[in-house]
mmCIF file of C-alpha atoms and ligand atoms in Angstrom:
data_model
loop_
_atom_site.group_PDB
_atom_site.id
_atom_site.type_symbol
_atom_site.label_atom_id
_atom_site.label_comp_id
_atom_site.label_asym_id
_atom_site.label_seq_id
_atom_site.Cartn_x
_atom_site.Cartn_y
_atom_site.Cartn_z
ATOM 1 C CA MET A 195 14.749 9.827 16.263
ATOM 2 C CA MET A 196 17.648 12.111 15.209
ATOM 3 C CA GLN A 197 17.306 15.481 13.495
ATOM 4 C CA VAL A 198 20.411 17.181 12.158
ATOM 5 C CA ASN A 199 19.358 20.811 11.672
ATOM 6 C CA ASP A 200 21.453 23.197 9.621
ATOM 7 C CA ILE A 201 24.781 21.950 10.958
ATOM 8 C CA SER A 202 28.061 23.634 10.056
ATOM 9 C CA VAL A 203 31.501 22.557 11.274
ATOM 10 C CA SER A 204 34.853 24.243 10.805
ATOM 11 C CA TYR A 205 38.460 23.786 11.895
ATOM 12 C CA GLY A 206 39.038 27.501 12.200
ATOM 13 C CA ALA A 207 38.903 29.166 8.798
ATOM 14 C CA GLY A 208 35.908 28.569 6.492
ATOM 15 C CA PRO A 209 33.323 25.863 7.210
ATOM 16 C CA ILE A 210 34.169 22.323 6.074
ATOM 17 C CA VAL A 211 30.568 21.183 6.627
ATOM 18 C CA SER A 212 28.044 23.816 5.652
ATOM 19 C CA HIS A 213 24.312 23.949 6.540
ATOM 20 C CA VAL A 214 23.690 20.223 6.476
ATOM 21 C CA SER A 215 20.235 18.949 7.518
ATOM 22 C CA PHE A 216 18.786 15.451 7.502
ATOM 23 C CA GLU A 217 16.706 13.143 9.628
ATOM 24 C CA VAL A 218 17.245 9.560 10.714
ATOM 25 C CA VAL A 219 14.408 7.267 11.850
ATOM 26 C CA PRO A 220 14.787 3.815 13.468
ATOM 27 C CA GLU A 221 14.260 2.004 10.141
ATOM 28 C CA ASP A 222 17.183 3.832 8.546
ATOM 29 C CA LYS A 223 20.518 2.589 7.328
ATOM 30 C CA LEU A 224 21.764 5.881 5.915
ATOM 31 C CA ILE A 225 24.845 5.805 3.718
ATOM 32 C CA ILE A 226 26.862 9.023 3.414
ATOM 33 C CA LEU A 227 28.952 9.214 0.258
ATOM 34 C CA GLY A 228 31.270 11.731 -1.321
ATOM 35 C CA ARG A 229 34.715 12.074 -2.784
ATOM 36 C CA ASN A 230 37.797 12.339 -0.567
ATOM 37 C CA GLY A 231 38.022 15.427 1.590
ATOM 38 C CA VAL A 232 34.429 16.678 1.171
ATOM 39 C CA GLY A 233 33.699 16.647 4.923
ATOM 40 C CA LYS A 234 32.114 13.249 5.683
ATOM 41 C CA THR A 235 34.315 12.448 8.696
ATOM 42 C CA THR A 236 34.022 16.044 9.886
ATOM 43 C CA LEU A 237 30.228 15.721 9.832
ATOM 44 C CA LEU A 238 30.278 12.520 11.928
ATOM 45 C CA LYS A 239 32.717 14.085 14.390
ATOM 46 C CA GLY A 240 30.399 17.089 14.688
ATOM 47 C CA ILE A 241 27.411 14.825 15.395
ATOM 48 C CA MET A 242 29.453 12.907 17.965
ATOM 49 C CA GLY A 243 30.557 16.139 19.699
ATOM 50 C CA ILE A 244 34.252 15.636 18.926
ATOM 51 C CA LEU A 245 34.114 18.882 16.914
ATOM 52 C CA ALA A 246 31.982 21.902 17.810
ATOM 53 C CA ILE A 247 28.944 22.493 15.595
ATOM 54 C CA LYS A 248 26.762 25.396 14.595
ATOM 55 C CA GLY A 249 23.124 24.458 14.124
ATOM 56 C CA SER A 250 21.253 21.971 16.273
ATOM 57 C CA LEU A 251 21.028 18.282 16.931
ATOM 58 C CA ASN A 252 17.986 16.517 18.391
ATOM 59 C CA PHE A 253 18.012 12.931 19.522
ATOM 60 C CA ASN A 254 14.873 11.194 20.772
ATOM 61 C CA ASN A 255 13.162 14.554 21.276
ATOM 62 C CA GLU A 256 16.082 15.931 23.309
ATOM 63 C CA ASN A 257 18.217 18.839 22.168
ATOM 64 C CA ILE A 258 21.747 17.431 22.556
ATOM 65 C CA THR A 259 23.580 20.261 20.737
ATOM 66 C CA GLY A 260 25.394 21.436 23.876
ATOM 67 C CA TYR A 261 26.268 17.939 25.104
ATOM 68 C CA SER A 262 29.840 16.674 25.369
ATOM 69 C CA THR A 263 30.918 13.502 23.551
ATOM 70 C CA SER A 264 30.526 11.414 26.711
ATOM 71 C CA GLN A 265 27.052 12.839 27.349
ATOM 72 C CA ARG A 266 26.121 11.942 23.762
ATOM 73 C CA SER A 267 27.479 8.423 24.340
ATOM 74 C CA ARG A 268 25.296 8.114 27.413
ATOM 75 C CA CYS A 269 22.309 9.162 25.269
ATOM 76 C CA GLY A 270 23.106 6.182 23.031
ATOM 77 C CA LEU A 271 25.173 7.674 20.206
ATOM 78 C CA ALA A 272 28.023 5.360 19.193
ATOM 79 C CA TYR A 273 30.793 5.953 16.694
ATOM 80 C CA VAL A 274 33.271 3.586 15.048
ATOM 81 C CA PRO A 275 35.938 5.927 13.652
ATOM 82 C CA GLN A 276 37.839 5.578 10.406
ATOM 83 C CA GLY A 277 40.970 3.505 11.017
ATOM 84 C CA ARG A 278 39.130 1.638 13.783
ATOM 85 C CA GLU A 279 41.132 3.050 16.713
ATOM 86 C CA ILE A 280 40.972 -0.015 18.916
ATOM 87 C CA PHE A 281 43.360 -0.097 21.878
ATOM 88 C CA PRO A 282 46.304 -2.056 20.421
ATOM 89 C CA ASP A 283 47.952 -2.860 23.776
ATOM 90 C CA LEU A 284 44.761 -4.094 25.426
ATOM 91 C CA THR A 285 43.483 -7.605 24.858
ATOM 92 C CA VAL A 286 40.393 -8.209 22.782
ATOM 93 C CA GLU A 287 38.455 -8.851 25.987
ATOM 94 C CA GLU A 288 39.713 -5.612 27.556
ATOM 95 C CA ASN A 289 38.800 -3.695 24.402
ATOM 96 C CA LEU A 290 35.281 -5.090 24.695
ATOM 97 C CA GLN A 291 35.170 -4.176 28.386
ATOM 98 C CA MET A 292 35.961 -0.574 27.419
ATOM 99 C CA GLY A 293 32.897 -0.604 25.193
ATOM 100 C CA ALA A 294 30.744 -1.813 28.071
ATOM 101 C CA LEU A 295 31.774 0.859 30.586
ATOM 102 C CA SER A 296 28.216 2.140 30.733
ATOM 103 C CA HIS A 297 26.874 -1.383 31.482
ATOM 104 C CA PRO A 298 29.574 -3.046 33.644
ATOM 105 C CA VAL A 299 27.068 -5.082 35.676
ATOM 106 C CA HIS A 300 25.813 -6.943 32.631
ATOM 107 C CA PHE A 301 29.232 -7.397 31.032
ATOM 108 C CA LYS A 302 29.150 -11.201 30.742
ATOM 109 C CA ASP A 303 25.623 -11.313 29.287
ATOM 110 C CA LYS A 304 26.395 -8.517 26.866
ATOM 111 C CA LEU A 305 29.680 -10.153 25.871
ATOM 112 C CA ALA A 306 27.949 -13.455 25.078
ATOM 113 C CA GLU A 307 25.328 -11.599 23.028
ATOM 114 C CA VAL A 308 27.927 -9.601 21.071
ATOM 115 C CA LEU A 309 30.155 -12.619 20.422
ATOM 116 C CA GLU A 310 27.205 -14.273 18.688
ATOM 117 C CA TYR A 311 27.621 -11.615 16.011
ATOM 118 C CA PHE A 312 31.423 -11.985 15.968
ATOM 119 C CA PRO A 313 32.287 -15.623 16.756
ATOM 120 C CA ILE A 314 35.763 -15.076 15.257
ATOM 121 C CA LEU A 315 36.680 -12.902 18.256
ATOM 122 C CA THR A 316 35.997 -15.733 20.731
ATOM 123 C CA GLU A 317 39.253 -17.467 19.865
ATOM 124 C CA HIS A 318 41.270 -14.249 20.220
ATOM 125 C CA MET A 319 39.976 -12.945 23.565
ATOM 126 C CA LYS A 320 43.355 -13.020 25.329
ATOM 127 C CA ARG A 321 45.372 -11.631 22.415
ATOM 128 C CA LYS A 322 46.285 -7.978 22.135
ATOM 129 C CA GLY A 323 44.046 -6.034 19.763
ATOM 130 C CA GLY A 324 47.071 -4.723 17.878
ATOM 131 C CA VAL A 325 48.130 -8.171 16.652
ATOM 132 C CA LEU A 326 44.794 -8.916 14.965
ATOM 133 C CA SER A 327 44.441 -8.594 11.200
ATOM 134 C CA GLY A 328 42.816 -5.452 9.780
ATOM 135 C CA GLY A 329 39.525 -7.267 9.190
ATOM 136 C CA GLN A 330 39.538 -8.692 12.709
ATOM 137 C CA GLN A 331 40.332 -5.262 14.173
ATOM 138 C CA GLN A 332 37.403 -3.779 12.275
ATOM 139 C CA GLN A 333 35.130 -6.471 13.688
ATOM 140 C CA LEU A 334 36.517 -5.744 17.164
ATOM 141 C CA ALA A 335 35.823 -2.026 16.726
ATOM 142 C CA ILE A 336 32.212 -2.728 15.729
ATOM 143 C CA ALA A 337 31.818 -5.322 18.508
ATOM 144 C CA ARG A 338 33.114 -2.764 21.015
ATOM 145 C CA ALA A 339 30.426 -0.330 19.856
ATOM 146 C CA PHE A 340 27.756 -3.068 20.188
ATOM 147 C CA MET A 341 28.907 -3.631 23.806
ATOM 148 C CA GLY A 342 27.590 -0.188 24.723
ATOM 149 C CA ASP A 343 24.080 -1.118 23.536
ATOM 150 C CA PRO A 344 23.836 1.955 21.283
ATOM 151 C CA SER A 345 20.594 3.599 20.202
ATOM 152 C CA ILE A 346 22.195 4.858 16.993
ATOM 153 C CA LEU A 347 25.432 3.643 15.432
ATOM 154 C CA MET A 348 27.720 5.675 13.179
ATOM 155 C CA LEU A 349 30.554 4.024 11.264
ATOM 156 C CA ASP A 350 33.246 5.783 9.262
ATOM 157 C CA GLU A 351 34.388 3.724 6.254
ATOM 158 C CA PRO A 352 34.099 0.290 7.883
ATOM 159 C CA THR A 353 35.260 -1.458 4.692
ATOM 160 C CA GLU A 354 38.445 0.566 4.166
ATOM 161 C CA GLY A 355 41.355 -1.787 3.510
ATOM 162 C CA ILE A 356 39.270 -4.904 4.203
ATOM 163 C CA GLN A 357 39.257 -7.958 1.915
ATOM 164 C CA PRO A 358 35.993 -8.603 -0.018
ATOM 165 C CA ASN A 359 34.751 -11.655 1.923
ATOM 166 C CA ILE A 360 35.100 -9.802 5.249
ATOM 167 C CA VAL A 361 33.375 -6.746 3.714
ATOM 168 C CA SER A 362 30.414 -8.912 2.851
ATOM 169 C CA HIS A 363 30.499 -10.486 6.329
ATOM 170 C CA ILE A 364 30.471 -7.036 7.962
ATOM 171 C CA SER A 365 27.532 -6.026 5.792
ATOM 172 C CA SER A 366 25.601 -9.130 6.930
ATOM 173 C CA ILE A 367 26.409 -8.492 10.606
ATOM 174 C CA LEU A 368 25.274 -4.857 10.419
ATOM 175 C CA THR A 369 22.088 -5.833 8.567
ATOM 176 C CA ARG A 370 21.302 -8.492 11.176
ATOM 177 C CA TYR A 371 22.073 -6.155 14.092
ATOM 178 C CA HIS A 372 19.840 -3.474 12.616
ATOM 179 C CA GLN A 373 16.994 -5.953 12.106
ATOM 180 C CA GLU A 374 17.272 -7.485 15.555
ATOM 181 C CA LYS A 375 17.965 -4.352 17.617
ATOM 182 C CA HIS A 376 16.158 -1.714 15.545
ATOM 183 C CA VAL A 377 19.221 0.500 15.811
ATOM 184 C CA PRO A 378 19.553 3.005 12.959
ATOM 185 C CA LEU A 379 22.896 3.134 11.176
ATOM 186 C CA ILE A 380 24.753 6.062 9.645
ATOM 187 C CA VAL A 381 27.621 4.769 7.537
ATOM 188 C CA VAL A 382 30.205 6.853 5.689
ATOM 189 C CA GLU A 383 31.300 4.692 2.791
ATOM 190 C CA GLN A 384 33.141 4.782 -0.537
ATOM 191 C CA ASN A 385 32.351 1.184 -1.494
ATOM 192 C CA LEU A 386 29.251 1.462 -3.707
ATOM 193 C CA LYS A 387 28.494 -2.251 -3.719
ATOM 194 C CA PHE A 388 28.549 -2.319 0.090
ATOM 195 C CA ALA A 389 26.497 0.896 0.223
ATOM 196 C CA ARG A 390 23.785 -0.515 -2.039
ATOM 197 C CA ARG A 391 23.711 -3.819 -0.205
ATOM 198 C CA LEU A 392 23.484 -2.317 3.294
ATOM 199 C CA GLY A 393 21.711 1.013 2.931
ATOM 200 C CA ASN A 394 18.058 2.012 2.602
ATOM 201 C CA LYS A 395 18.832 5.727 2.017
ATOM 202 C CA PHE A 396 21.824 7.744 0.930
ATOM 203 C CA LEU A 397 23.106 11.246 0.818
ATOM 204 C CA ILE A 398 26.037 12.622 -1.124
ATOM 205 C CA ILE A 399 28.233 15.442 0.112
ATOM 206 C CA GLN A 400 30.244 17.794 -2.032
ATOM 207 C CA LYS A 401 32.265 20.674 -0.577
ATOM 208 C CA GLY A 402 30.529 20.228 2.760
ATOM 209 C CA THR A 403 26.942 20.390 1.510
ATOM 210 C CA ILE A 404 24.366 17.782 0.518
ATOM 211 C CA VAL A 405 24.041 17.631 -3.276
ATOM 212 C CA ALA A 406 21.944 14.459 -3.658
ATOM 213 C CA ALA A 407 19.830 12.315 -1.336
ATOM 214 C CA GLY A 408 17.074 9.738 -1.504
ATOM 215 C CA PRO A 409 16.170 6.072 -1.240
ATOM 216 C CA ILE A 410 19.092 3.781 -2.055
ATOM 217 C CA GLU A 411 17.388 2.716 -5.325
ATOM 218 C CA ASN A 412 18.059 6.237 -6.565
ATOM 219 C CA LEU A 413 21.806 5.757 -6.176
ATOM 220 C CA THR A 414 22.095 4.914 -9.847
ATOM 221 C CA ASN A 415 25.282 4.569 -11.872
ATOM 222 C CA GLU A 416 24.482 7.958 -13.396
ATOM 223 C CA VAL A 417 24.355 9.585 -9.942
ATOM 224 C CA SER A 418 27.572 7.886 -8.891
ATOM 225 C CA ILE A 419 29.387 8.985 -12.050
ATOM 226 C CA ARG A 420 28.166 12.534 -11.601
ATOM 227 C CA TYR A 421 29.083 12.946 -7.924
ATOM 228 C CA LEU A 422 31.537 10.229 -6.983
ATOM 229 C CA SER A 423 33.813 9.498 -9.925
ATOM 230 C CA VAL A 424 37.322 10.891 -9.689
HETATM 231 N N1 ATP B 64 42.151 18.579 12.054
HETATM 232 C C1 ATP B 64 41.970 19.248 10.908
HETATM 233 N N2 ATP B 64 42.380 20.520 10.803
HETATM 234 C C2 ATP B 64 42.192 21.227 9.655
HETATM 235 N N3 ATP B 64 41.588 20.731 8.552
HETATM 236 C C3 ATP B 64 41.153 19.462 8.611
HETATM 237 C C4 ATP B 64 41.319 18.648 9.778
HETATM 238 N N4 ATP B 64 40.773 17.438 9.545
HETATM 239 C C5 ATP B 64 40.304 17.483 8.275
HETATM 240 N N5 ATP B 64 40.526 18.697 7.721
HETATM 241 C C6 ATP B 64 40.142 19.109 6.362
HETATM 242 O O1 ATP B 64 38.735 19.074 6.264
HETATM 243 C C7 ATP B 64 38.361 18.627 4.959
HETATM 244 C C8 ATP B 64 37.375 17.487 5.101
HETATM 245 O O2 ATP B 64 38.011 16.378 5.716
HETATM 246 P P1 ATP B 64 37.205 15.064 6.096
HETATM 247 O O3 ATP B 64 38.165 14.124 6.740
HETATM 248 O O4 ATP B 64 35.981 15.423 6.848
HETATM 249 O O5 ATP B 64 36.790 14.534 4.662
HETATM 250 P P2 ATP B 64 36.195 13.143 4.214
HETATM 251 O O6 ATP B 64 35.086 13.444 3.274
HETATM 252 O O7 ATP B 64 35.874 12.302 5.390
HETATM 253 O O8 ATP B 64 37.421 12.522 3.414
HETATM 254 P P3 ATP B 64 37.943 11.022 3.178
HETATM 255 O O9 ATP B 64 36.944 10.360 2.280
HETATM 256 O O10 ATP B 64 39.249 11.231 2.519
HETATM 257 O O11 ATP B 64 38.037 10.360 4.535
HETATM 258 C C9 ATP B 64 39.651 18.260 4.227
HETATM 259 O O12 ATP B 64 39.986 19.326 3.383
HETATM 260 C C10 ATP B 64 40.654 18.127 5.339
HETATM 261 O O13 ATP B 64 41.933 18.478 4.887
#
């Protein structure tokens, strides 16, 4: 499905992500963990083509290393960035339309399908995205990604600053979406409870390299103390 082969990413000086390799198959809900500043966001941005990478990236047997971000989107890669980055001055409906740019003909059908996952958004369709609460904005950002019918979905800290009951709701929505659509997830996360509940595999990054990886059952308290405690 997706092979990340020996990827390095830098902002100029030394590499921030260094020789990272892993594979994602359709069954996967891969959680990427690591302390602050170790390169998790940089890795996702490299995969999404927002930052240039060294190494290679294959998606569905296609080498997409040289593709631009929009070409990667058209291949089915979707990314919900940290801080959500919805369009605050556009309405909820317009935000969702932006997510459906690649499928404008089927907008109404897709909208109805996506709102089944996020019924809360139905009552806010005409409001500006910027006036929604943080939890609602996060749901809008994920809903917008669903509108593009992604083949793989990457999320950067979807629980950051979100109250616990919405965190658990988001976990349920992502689990259901994954089960129903068979879309693999790559989720950068600091919330261990959320990670264990959602994920089937994990990897931990330290100083830009993978230092631990495996099935989620192996993300023991001992491993978290060793690599994640501050
Ligand atoms: N635009 C940039 N220019 C230069 N350095 C950057 C830039 N963005 C991030 N960095 C540096 O790259 C390193 C990794 O940052 P990154 O955001 O990928 O970490 P992270 O693991 O996602 O952290 P966090 O958990 O805090 O979000 C940090 O040292 C950061 O200061």
